[in-house]
C-alpha positions as CSV (number, residue, x, y, z in Angstrom):
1,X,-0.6,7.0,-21.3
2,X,-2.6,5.0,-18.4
3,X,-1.0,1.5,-20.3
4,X,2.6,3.5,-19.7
5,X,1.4,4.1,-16.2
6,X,0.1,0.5,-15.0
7,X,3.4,-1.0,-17.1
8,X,5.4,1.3,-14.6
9,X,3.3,0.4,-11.6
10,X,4.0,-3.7,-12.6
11,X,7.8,-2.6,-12.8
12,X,8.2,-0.9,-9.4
13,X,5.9,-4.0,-8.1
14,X,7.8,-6.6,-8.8
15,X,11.2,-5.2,-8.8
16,X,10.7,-4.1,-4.9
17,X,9.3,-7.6,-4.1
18,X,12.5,-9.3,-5.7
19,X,14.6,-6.9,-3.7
20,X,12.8,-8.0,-0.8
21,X,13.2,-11.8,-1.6
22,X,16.8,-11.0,-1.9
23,X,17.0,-9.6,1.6
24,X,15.2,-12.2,2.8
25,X,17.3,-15.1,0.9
26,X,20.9,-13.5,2.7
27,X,19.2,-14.6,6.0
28,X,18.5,-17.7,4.8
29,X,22.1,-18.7,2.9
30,X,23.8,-17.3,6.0
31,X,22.0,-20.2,8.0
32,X,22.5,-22.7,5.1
33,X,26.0,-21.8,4.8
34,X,26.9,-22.5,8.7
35,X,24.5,-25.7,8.9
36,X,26.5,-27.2,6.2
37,X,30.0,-25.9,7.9
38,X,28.8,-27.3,11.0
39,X,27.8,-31.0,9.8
40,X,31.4,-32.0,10.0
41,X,31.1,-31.5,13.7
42,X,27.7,-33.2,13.7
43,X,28.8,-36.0,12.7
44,X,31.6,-36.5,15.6
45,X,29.4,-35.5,18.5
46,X,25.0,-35.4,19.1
47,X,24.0,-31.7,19.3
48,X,22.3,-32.5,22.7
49,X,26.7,-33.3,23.8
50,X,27.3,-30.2,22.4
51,X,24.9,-28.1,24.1
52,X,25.4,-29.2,27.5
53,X,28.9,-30.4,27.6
54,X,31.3,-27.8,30.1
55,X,34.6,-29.2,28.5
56,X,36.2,-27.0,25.5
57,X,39.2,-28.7,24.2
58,X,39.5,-28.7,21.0
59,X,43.2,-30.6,21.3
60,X,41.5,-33.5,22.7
61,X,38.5,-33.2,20.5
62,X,36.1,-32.0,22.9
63,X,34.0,-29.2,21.9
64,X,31.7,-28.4,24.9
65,X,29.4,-25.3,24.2
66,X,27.7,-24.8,27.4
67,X,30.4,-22.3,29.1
68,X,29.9,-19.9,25.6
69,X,26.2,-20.0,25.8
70,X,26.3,-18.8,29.5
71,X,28.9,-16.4,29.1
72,X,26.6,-14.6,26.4
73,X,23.7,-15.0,28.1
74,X,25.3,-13.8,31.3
75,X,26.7,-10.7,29.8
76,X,23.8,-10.0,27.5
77,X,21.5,-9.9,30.6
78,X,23.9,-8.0,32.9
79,X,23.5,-5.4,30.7
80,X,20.2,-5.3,30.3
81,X,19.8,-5.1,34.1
82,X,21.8,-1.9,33.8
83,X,20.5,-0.2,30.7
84,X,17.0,-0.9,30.6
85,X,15.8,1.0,33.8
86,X,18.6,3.8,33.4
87,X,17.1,4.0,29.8
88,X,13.9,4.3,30.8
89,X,14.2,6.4,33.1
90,X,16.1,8.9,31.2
91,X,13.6,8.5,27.9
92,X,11.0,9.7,30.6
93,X,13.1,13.1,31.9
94,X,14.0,14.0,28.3
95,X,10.8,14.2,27.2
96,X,8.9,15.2,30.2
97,X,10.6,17.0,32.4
98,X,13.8,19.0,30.5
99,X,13.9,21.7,29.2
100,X,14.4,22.5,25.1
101,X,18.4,23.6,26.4
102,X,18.8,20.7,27.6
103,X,17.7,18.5,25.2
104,X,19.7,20.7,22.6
105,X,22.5,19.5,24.4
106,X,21.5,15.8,25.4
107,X,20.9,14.3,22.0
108,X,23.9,15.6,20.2
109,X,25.8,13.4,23.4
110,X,23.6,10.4,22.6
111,X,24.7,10.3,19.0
112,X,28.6,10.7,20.3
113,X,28.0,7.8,22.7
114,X,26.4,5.7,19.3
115,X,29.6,6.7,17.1
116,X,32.3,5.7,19.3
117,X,33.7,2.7,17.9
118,X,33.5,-0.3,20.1
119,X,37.2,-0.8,20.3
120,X,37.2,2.2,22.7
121,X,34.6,1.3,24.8
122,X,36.5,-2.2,25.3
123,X,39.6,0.1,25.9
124,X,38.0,2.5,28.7
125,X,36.5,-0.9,30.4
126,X,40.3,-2.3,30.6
127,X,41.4,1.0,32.1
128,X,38.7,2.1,34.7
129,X,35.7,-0.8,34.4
130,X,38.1,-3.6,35.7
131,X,40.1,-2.1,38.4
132,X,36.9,-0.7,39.9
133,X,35.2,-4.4,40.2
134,X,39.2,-5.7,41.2
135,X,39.3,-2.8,43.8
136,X,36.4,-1.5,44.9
137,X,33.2,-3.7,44.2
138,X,34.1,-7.4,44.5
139,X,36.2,-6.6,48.0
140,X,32.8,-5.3,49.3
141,X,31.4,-8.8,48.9
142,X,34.3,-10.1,50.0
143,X,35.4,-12.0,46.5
144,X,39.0,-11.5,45.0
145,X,39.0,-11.1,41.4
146,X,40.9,-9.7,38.7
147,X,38.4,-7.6,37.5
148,X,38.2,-9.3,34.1
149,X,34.5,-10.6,34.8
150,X,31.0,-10.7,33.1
151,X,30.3,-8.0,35.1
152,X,32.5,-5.5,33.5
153,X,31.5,-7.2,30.1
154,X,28.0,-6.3,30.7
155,X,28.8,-2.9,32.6
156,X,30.7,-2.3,28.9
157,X,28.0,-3.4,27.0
158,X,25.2,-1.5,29.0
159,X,26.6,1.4,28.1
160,X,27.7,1.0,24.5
161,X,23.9,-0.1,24.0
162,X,22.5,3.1,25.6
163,X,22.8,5.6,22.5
164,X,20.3,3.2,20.5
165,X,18.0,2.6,23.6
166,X,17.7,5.9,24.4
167,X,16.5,7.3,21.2
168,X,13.8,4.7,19.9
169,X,12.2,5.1,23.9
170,X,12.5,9.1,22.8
171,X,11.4,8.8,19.5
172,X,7.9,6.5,20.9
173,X,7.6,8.7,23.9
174,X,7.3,11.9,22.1
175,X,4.4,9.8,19.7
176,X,2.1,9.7,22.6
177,X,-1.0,12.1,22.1
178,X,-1.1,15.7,24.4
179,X,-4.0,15.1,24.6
180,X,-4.3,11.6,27.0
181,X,-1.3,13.5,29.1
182,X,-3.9,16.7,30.0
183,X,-6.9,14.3,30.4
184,X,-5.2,12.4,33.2
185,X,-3.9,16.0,34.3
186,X,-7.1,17.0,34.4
187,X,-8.6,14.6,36.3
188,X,-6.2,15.1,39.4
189,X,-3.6,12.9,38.3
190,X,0.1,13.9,39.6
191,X,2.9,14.0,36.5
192,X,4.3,11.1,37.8
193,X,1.2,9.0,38.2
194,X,0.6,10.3,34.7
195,X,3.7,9.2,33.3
196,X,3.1,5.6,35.4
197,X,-0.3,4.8,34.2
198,X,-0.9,6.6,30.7
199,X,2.2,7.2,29.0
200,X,4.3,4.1,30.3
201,X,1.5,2.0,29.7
202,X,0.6,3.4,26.1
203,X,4.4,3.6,25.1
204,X,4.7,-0.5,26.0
205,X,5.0,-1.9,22.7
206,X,7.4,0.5,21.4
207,X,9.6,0.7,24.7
208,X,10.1,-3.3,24.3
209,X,10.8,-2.7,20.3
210,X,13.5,-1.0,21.8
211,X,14.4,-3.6,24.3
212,X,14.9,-6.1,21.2
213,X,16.9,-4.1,18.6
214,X,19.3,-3.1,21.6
215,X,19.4,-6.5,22.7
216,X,19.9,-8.0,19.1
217,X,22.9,-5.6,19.1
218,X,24.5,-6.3,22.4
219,X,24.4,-10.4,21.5
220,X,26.5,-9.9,18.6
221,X,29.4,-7.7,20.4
222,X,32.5,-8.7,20.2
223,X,35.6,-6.5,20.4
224,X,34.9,-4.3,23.6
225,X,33.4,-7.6,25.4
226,X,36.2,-9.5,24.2
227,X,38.5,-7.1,26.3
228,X,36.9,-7.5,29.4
229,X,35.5,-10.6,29.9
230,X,38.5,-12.8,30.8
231,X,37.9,-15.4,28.1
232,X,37.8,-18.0,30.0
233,X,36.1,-21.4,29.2
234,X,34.0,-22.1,32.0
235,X,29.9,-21.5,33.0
236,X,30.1,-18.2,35.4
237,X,28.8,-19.1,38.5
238,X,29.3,-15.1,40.0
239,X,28.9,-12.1,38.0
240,X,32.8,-11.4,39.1
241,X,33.3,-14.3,37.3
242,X,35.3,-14.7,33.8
243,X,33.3,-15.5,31.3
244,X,33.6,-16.1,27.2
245,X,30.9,-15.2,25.0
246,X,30.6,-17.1,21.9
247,X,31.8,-13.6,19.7
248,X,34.7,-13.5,21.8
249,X,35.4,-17.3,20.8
250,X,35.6,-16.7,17.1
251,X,37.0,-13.2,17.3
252,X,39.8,-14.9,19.4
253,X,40.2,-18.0,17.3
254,X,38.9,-18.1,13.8
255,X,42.8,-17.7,12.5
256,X,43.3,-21.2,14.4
257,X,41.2,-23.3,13.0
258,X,43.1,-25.2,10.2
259,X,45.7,-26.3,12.5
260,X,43.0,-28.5,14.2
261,X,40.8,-30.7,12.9
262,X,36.7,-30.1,13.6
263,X,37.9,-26.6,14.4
264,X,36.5,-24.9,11.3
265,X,33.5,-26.8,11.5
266,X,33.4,-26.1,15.7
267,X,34.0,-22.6,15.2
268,X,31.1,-22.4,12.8
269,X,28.6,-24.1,14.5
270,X,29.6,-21.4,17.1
271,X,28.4,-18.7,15.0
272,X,25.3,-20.7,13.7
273,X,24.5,-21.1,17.6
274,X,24.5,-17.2,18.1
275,X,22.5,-16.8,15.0
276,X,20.2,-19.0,16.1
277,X,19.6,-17.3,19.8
278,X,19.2,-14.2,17.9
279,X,16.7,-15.5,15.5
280,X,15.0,-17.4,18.3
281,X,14.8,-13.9,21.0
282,X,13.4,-11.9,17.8
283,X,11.0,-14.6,17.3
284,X,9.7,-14.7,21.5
285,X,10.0,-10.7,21.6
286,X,7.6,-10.4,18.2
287,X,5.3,-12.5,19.9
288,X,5.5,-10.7,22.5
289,X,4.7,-7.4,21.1
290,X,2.0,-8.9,19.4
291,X,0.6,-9.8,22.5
292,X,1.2,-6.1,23.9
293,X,-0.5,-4.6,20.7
294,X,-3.5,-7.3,21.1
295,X,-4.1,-6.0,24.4
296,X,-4.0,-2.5,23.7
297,X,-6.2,-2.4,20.4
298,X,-8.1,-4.8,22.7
């Protein structure tokens, strides 16, 4: 009976650690599948031209990444502008401050906002994101503009990455102990000051966990962003700008590519560029968090 037991122990062992290599090994094939898709391009141009030239022109065979990699930048921070304090902010009033109605009534709206699909979101920002920027915003800082802009791609994108923002900052909010909230309470603390200097400050690590994931999310959207953005080649120099995120350019062109030779291979090293921003902002923010655990444990 106890041999039968450690053979069954061994089993479930090594049979999770394969399942884990596998996991593991997709990440890794996906990155050695677009290197090697990509090397036909290498071999044309220096990845330092790449990188930093403005021209895309695939026609004339130049393949100028820089106005992609600010276009996702742009709209990726944008949106985190928006969503990150209105996130916060509403984490900290759901837990603290409303009442059980309320939040009976809150979170079943969250999970609507996380199941809409993105083609709708990309859909409402043609119909009221744009015109308000065309009309209303951009005319009060004096700029003319169609409306299709980074702005509205990372106004769209703000608020397609609320629903998972929102509910990791609930779920590490509610973690924190009762009993560090009535300590500072009972010391003379106000709520707020309470909620600024204890639970803020023990919530960090987690609150930036959910920074991350929704940031991880927001790089790789490409439908509703896509709709708004303009999709226009060129480094945004406004936020009423167009811009063209690099899933916009393979969403918009992959069907393209044989007609034009190095466009396979361009459109590939596209997507091994967005994997490795993604890889490379996971890497920073796990370092990061780290840090922040360190310095609490510390």
């Amino acid at each position: 009976m106890l041999n039968t037991r450690l053979v069954k122990d061994t089993l479930v062992k090594r049979s999770t650690l394969l399942l884990l290599l596998i996991s593991l090994s997709v990440v890794v094939i996906i990155a050695v599948g677009l290197t090697i898709k990509s090397i036909p391009l290498f071999e044309y141009s220096n990845i330092f031209q790449l990188l930093t030239d403005k021209v895309w022109s695939p026609m004339k065979g130049s393949f100028g990444f820089l106005p992609f990699i600010a276009g996702t930048l742009a709209v990726t921070l944008i949106s985190l502008a928006i969503a990150i304090p209105l996130c916060v902010l509403t984490a900290i009033y759901l837990t603290e401050y409303a009442s059980d109605t309320l939040k009976n009534m809150m979170f079943p709206l969250v999970n609507i906002l996380a199941a809409i699909p993105p083609v709708l979101y990309g859909v409402w920002g043609v119909l009221f994101i744009v015109p308000l920027i065309q009309l209303y915003i951009a005319p009060v800082f004096g700029v003319v503009t169609s409306g299709y802009s980074v702005l509205a791609g990372g106004i769209v994108l703000a608020v397609m990455i609320f629903p998972i923002m929102i509910s990791i900052m609930v779920e590490v909010l509610q973690t924190i102990p009762y009993e560090l909230k009535a300590a500072s309470l009972s010391l003379g603390a106000t709520k707020w000051d309470t909620i600024k200097h204890v639970i803020l400050k023990k919530a960090r690590p987690g609150i930036v966990a959910a920074i991350v994931l929704s940031t991880s999310r927001a790089f790789g959207e490409t439908i509703a962003v896509l709709m708004v953005c303009g999709n226009v080649a060129k480094v945004p120099t406004s936020v009423f700008d167009a811009g063209y995120p690099i899933p916009a350019l393979i969403a918009n062109n992959f069907g393209e590519m044989m007609s034009i030779p190095l466009y396979e291979s361009a459109l590939m090293f596209s997507a091994l560029l967005l994997f490795v921003i993604i890889f490379v902002f996971n890497l920073i923010s796990r370092l990061i968090l780290r840090r922040l655990e360190g310095a609490q444990h510390g």
